[in-house]
Each structure stands twice: as structure tokens, then as C-alpha cells.
Amino acid sequence: MRSSSPPNLDQFLDQLAHEALPGDRLPTIRELMKRFGASQMLVQRAFQGLKDKGLIDSQVGRGTYFRGAGSRMPAAATVLGDTERAKASATGATASTSVKSVLLLRRSISIARGRVLVEGLQRRLADEGHRVLELSYTDPDHALTVLKGLPRFDACVVQSTFKAIPIALLAALRDKCDVLAVDGAALVGADVEAVGTEWGEPLAAAIALLVQQGHRRIAYASTSHPFLATQLGQRRFEYLQSTLPGVELQAITLGMLPHEDYTTRLVQQLLASAGSDGALPFTALVAWGIEDGALFQRLLAQAGIAVPAQLSVVLLGRTDLANEHADFFDVVGCSVADQVDALHHAITARWADAGTPYGVHLTPVVRRAGASVAPAAA
């Protein structure tokens, strides 16, 4: 019986603790147990080790979160934890018309894409000499409380990550900044810049790739939560169902989100769809929402599903995130770098011309080739 946490678990948590912003939540104990094959006691012991180092804290009603002791403070950027320092930074930033103050507000959640995007945008703005304040929030009420003590900013980028942004929060943000941008294709027809992906086009490209490889029975897995981007993808899927001759498209819907037990439930549904002989009713899968590609690959192998020999897999996601493609999966979607570029352009274009029309900015569709697709067996 092991008496200490697996080294890779300790290293993973230590790295998260030194990269996290104040208020970022830890991954759940259940998630870490599955990812590292550790018992609940060992994960809790690893948490206690972080707490002993002063890297995490717990509060009733708020849960366990990082204290942000290792938060980054790049040159010309401001990553602060108290209102007075934020006020001083933002006031100094507006002293010159060439230097802008930007608030990066993201929801505290263990999604790598959001963290990487905010870091990339922060570096981009800081390299141009702008003052940047990063803040994370647990829920809209928390965000509204934090905003009350902050000064005005020249721009704000808000990242809600699968949660609705209440009208009250949008109104408070509009009062606090001249330019408001949302990470995600969520708002249409508002005086807000929105940057994201419409998943219908990547879905169509992924299915076309599989059809070219001879696959005629293809499943598409996605969430049942009604987001604009995924709903547009679902509409494209239904259209393809009725217009692709000789191709059978099957839908798999999951009532959860990528940062929840999504990957495990998807593999369970794949197994449940198999016949009495263990054969799947499709030869290929297009999967949206896989956050941990290595975990998905391991769970498929444990379930006896050989990729790509038995099942070809294409992920809909970010082509430049190693945690998603795991150096194995074919990925069709967008890149975080393109999303950073699009958000940066939306903000700076409005700074240059306040009369620029508001709208949704869709990122280019790109593909990363992997080893998870093979020609369909005869």
C-alpha cells in the first residue's frame, strides 16, 4: 500500500499552484483520482501538503481554491490581489493616451484553454506597454463584488467558460470600461465584441475527413447544454444527416460540460452502445469537449476500444493545446493563438475607431493531423 502521493500528482498540483491566479479552483478530488489512479486519501493528503505550504485555502460556501502565491507579474503588466494596488495601477495607466488599462476577468475553473488564452493576451498587451489586471471570479455575484472597488478601465475581456453572463454583470462591466469583449461566440446584437468558434464548420470538416477515409457510420458527441456555438454545430449536424448520401450519422449527447465528468461519461456511453459481440455501431467518432486527451486515450484503451484500428477519432477543439491532442488525436477546430489575435484586434480596432461596428468575430478553422484516424475496414 502506498504511503505517499504519486510523484506526478504532486508535480501536477505544484505546477497548478504556481501558475494559478488568486481564487482559481482546484480540480476535484474525483477528477484527480481518475487521472492519476490515486485513492481519495492520497489526493486529500496532496491537498493538505499544498495547504501546509500556504498555496491553497478553503472557505465554507466557496470551496478550495488557490491563493495565487506564484502568480506571474510580467514587465509592464499588473497582476494584483487588492483593490488599492489595482486603483493605483489603473490610474497610472490612463495618464498617457498611448498606454491603456485592461481588465482580464475570468471565471475560476480548471480549463487549460482559458488560462492559456488569458496568459497569451496578457503577454501581448504587456509587450505593447499596456497595464493589465488579471482577476478570477467564482460566480457572477463574486465578480460584481470585486468590480465595485475597481476604477475604470480602457477595456475588459470577460471569460465566463460555459456559464451565462447575467445582464447585471454586463451592465457593471460596461460602466467600468470603454471596450467590452467576451471570449466566446455568445453574444449577438449587443454593444460587446465577441470572439469564438462556430462549431458547425469544424464538425463538417471532421466528418468530411472521415468520409474520405471510407467511414460511413459516424457518431458525433457533444453537450446537451444549449450554447450558441454548439447549437449551431448541432444544426449543421442535422443538415448533414439529411444531405450526405450513404452516410449514417448518429448523435451522442451528454448532459454535462468538459470540466465535469464529461470524458468518463462519453466512454461509458460508447460501451453502452456496443452490441452483444462488443462491436460498436459506428466506425468513427467526432467528439467535442475533450479537455484531457491523454485521459480519453487511456479510458478508451481500458474499455477495449482500439484507436484507430477499431474506432477512428477526431476531436473538435484547440489544435495548439497539448492537453487536448495529447500528441495523438487528430483535431479540427481553432487555435488559442488565433483567439488571442482576434481578441487583441477587436480591442485595438475599437480603440482606434470607436465607431467600428460591434459583432461576433469567428476564428479560422484549422486542423492538426494526429494518429487517431485510419481508413475504414472493408
Coordinates of C-alpha atoms in Angstrom, one line a residue, residues 29-169:
I29 CA -10.7 15.0 -5.9
R30 CA -12.7 12.7 -8.1
E31 CA -11.1 14.1 -11.3
L32 CA -7.6 13.7 -9.8
M33 CA -8.3 10.1 -8.6
K34 CA -9.2 9.1 -12.1
R35 CA -6.5 11.0 -13.8
F36 CA -3.6 9.7 -11.6
G37 CA -5.0 6.4 -10.4
A38 CA -4.8 7.6 -6.8
S39 CA -7.0 6.9 -3.8
Q40 CA -9.1 9.6 -2.3
M41 CA -6.9 9.5 0.8
L42 CA -3.8 10.2 -1.2
V43 CA -5.4 13.1 -3.1
Q44 CA -6.6 14.6 0.1
R45 CA -3.1 14.2 1.5
A46 CA -1.7 16.0 -1.5
F47 CA -4.2 18.8 -0.9
Q48 CA -3.1 19.0 2.7
G49 CA 0.5 19.4 1.5
L50 CA -0.4 22.4 -0.6
K51 CA -2.3 23.9 2.3
D52 CA 0.7 23.4 4.6
K53 CA 2.8 25.3 2.1
G54 CA 0.3 28.2 2.1
L55 CA -0.6 27.6 -1.6
I56 CA -4.3 26.8 -1.2
D57 CA -7.1 27.8 1.2
S58 CA -10.7 26.7 1.9
Q59 CA -13.8 28.6 2.9
V60 CA -17.2 27.4 3.7
G61 CA -19.5 28.0 0.8
R62 CA -16.7 28.8 -1.6
G63 CA -14.7 25.6 -1.6
T64 CA -11.0 25.0 -2.0
Y65 CA -9.1 27.5 -4.2
F66 CA -5.5 28.6 -5.0
R67 CA -4.1 31.6 -3.1
G68 CA -2.1 32.5 -6.1
A69 CA 1.3 32.7 -4.4
G70 CA 3.1 32.0 -7.6
S71 CA 1.1 34.4 -9.8
R72 CA 3.1 36.0 -12.6
M73 CA 3.9 39.7 -12.7
P74 CA 5.4 40.3 -16.2
A75 CA 7.0 43.6 -17.1
A76 CA 4.6 46.5 -17.7
A77 CA 1.7 44.3 -16.6
T78 CA -0.1 44.4 -13.3
V79 CA -1.4 41.2 -11.6
L80 CA -2.7 42.4 -8.2
G81 CA -4.7 41.0 -5.4
D82 CA -6.1 44.1 -3.6
T83 CA -8.2 47.0 -4.7
E84 CA -5.9 49.8 -3.7
R85 CA -3.0 48.5 -5.8
A86 CA -5.4 47.9 -8.7
K87 CA -6.6 51.5 -8.4
A88 CA -3.1 52.9 -8.4
S89 CA -2.1 50.8 -11.4
A90 CA -5.1 51.7 -13.4
T91 CA -4.8 55.4 -12.6
G92 CA -1.2 55.4 -13.7
A93 CA -2.2 53.5 -16.9
T94 CA -4.6 56.2 -18.0
A95 CA -2.1 59.1 -17.5
S96 CA -0.9 58.6 -21.1
T97 CA -3.2 58.2 -24.1
S98 CA -0.7 55.6 -25.6
V99 CA -0.9 53.4 -22.5
K100 CA -4.2 51.6 -21.9
S101 CA -5.5 49.8 -18.9
V102 CA -7.1 46.4 -19.4
L103 CA -9.0 44.2 -17.1
L104 CA -8.9 40.4 -17.8
L105 CA -11.8 38.8 -15.8
R106 CA -12.0 35.1 -16.0
R107 CA -14.1 32.5 -14.1
S108 CA -12.1 30.3 -11.8
I109 CA -12.3 26.9 -13.4
S110 CA -9.8 24.1 -14.2
I111 CA -10.0 24.6 -18.0
A112 CA -6.5 24.9 -19.6
R113 CA -7.7 26.7 -22.6
G114 CA -9.0 29.7 -20.6
R115 CA -5.8 30.0 -18.6
V116 CA -3.6 29.8 -21.7
L117 CA -5.7 32.3 -23.6
V118 CA -5.6 34.9 -20.8
E119 CA -1.9 34.5 -20.4
G120 CA -1.3 34.9 -24.1
L121 CA -3.4 38.0 -24.3
Q122 CA -1.8 39.4 -21.2
R123 CA 1.7 39.0 -22.7
R124 CA 0.6 40.6 -25.9
L125 CA -0.8 43.7 -24.2
A126 CA 2.0 43.9 -21.8
D127 CA 4.6 43.8 -24.6
E128 CA 2.9 46.8 -26.1
G129 CA 3.3 48.7 -22.8
H130 CA -0.3 48.5 -21.6
R131 CA -1.3 47.9 -17.9
V132 CA -3.1 44.6 -17.3
L133 CA -5.0 43.5 -14.3
E134 CA -6.0 39.8 -14.1
L135 CA -8.8 38.8 -11.8
S136 CA -10.6 35.5 -11.4
Y137 CA -14.1 35.1 -10.0
T138 CA -16.1 32.1 -8.7
D139 CA -19.6 33.3 -9.7
P140 CA -21.3 36.5 -11.0
D141 CA -22.1 37.8 -7.5
H142 CA -18.4 37.4 -6.6
A143 CA -17.5 39.3 -9.8
L144 CA -20.0 42.2 -9.0
T145 CA -18.5 42.5 -5.5
V146 CA -15.0 42.7 -6.9
L147 CA -15.9 45.3 -9.6
K148 CA -17.4 47.7 -7.0
G149 CA -13.9 48.5 -5.7
L150 CA -12.2 48.9 -9.0
P151 CA -11.6 52.0 -11.1
R152 CA -12.5 52.4 -14.8
F153 CA -10.5 50.6 -17.5
D154 CA -10.0 51.2 -21.2
A155 CA -11.0 47.7 -22.0
C156 CA -12.2 44.5 -20.3
V157 CA -12.1 40.9 -21.6
V158 CA -14.5 38.6 -19.7
Q159 CA -14.3 34.8 -19.8
S160 CA -17.4 33.0 -18.5
T161 CA -16.4 29.5 -19.6
F162 CA -19.8 27.7 -20.2
K163 CA -21.8 29.9 -17.8
A164 CA -24.3 32.5 -18.6
I165 CA -23.2 36.1 -18.1
P166 CA -26.1 37.9 -16.2
I167 CA -27.3 41.2 -17.6
A168 CA -26.4 42.8 -14.3
L169 CA -22.7 41.8 -14.7

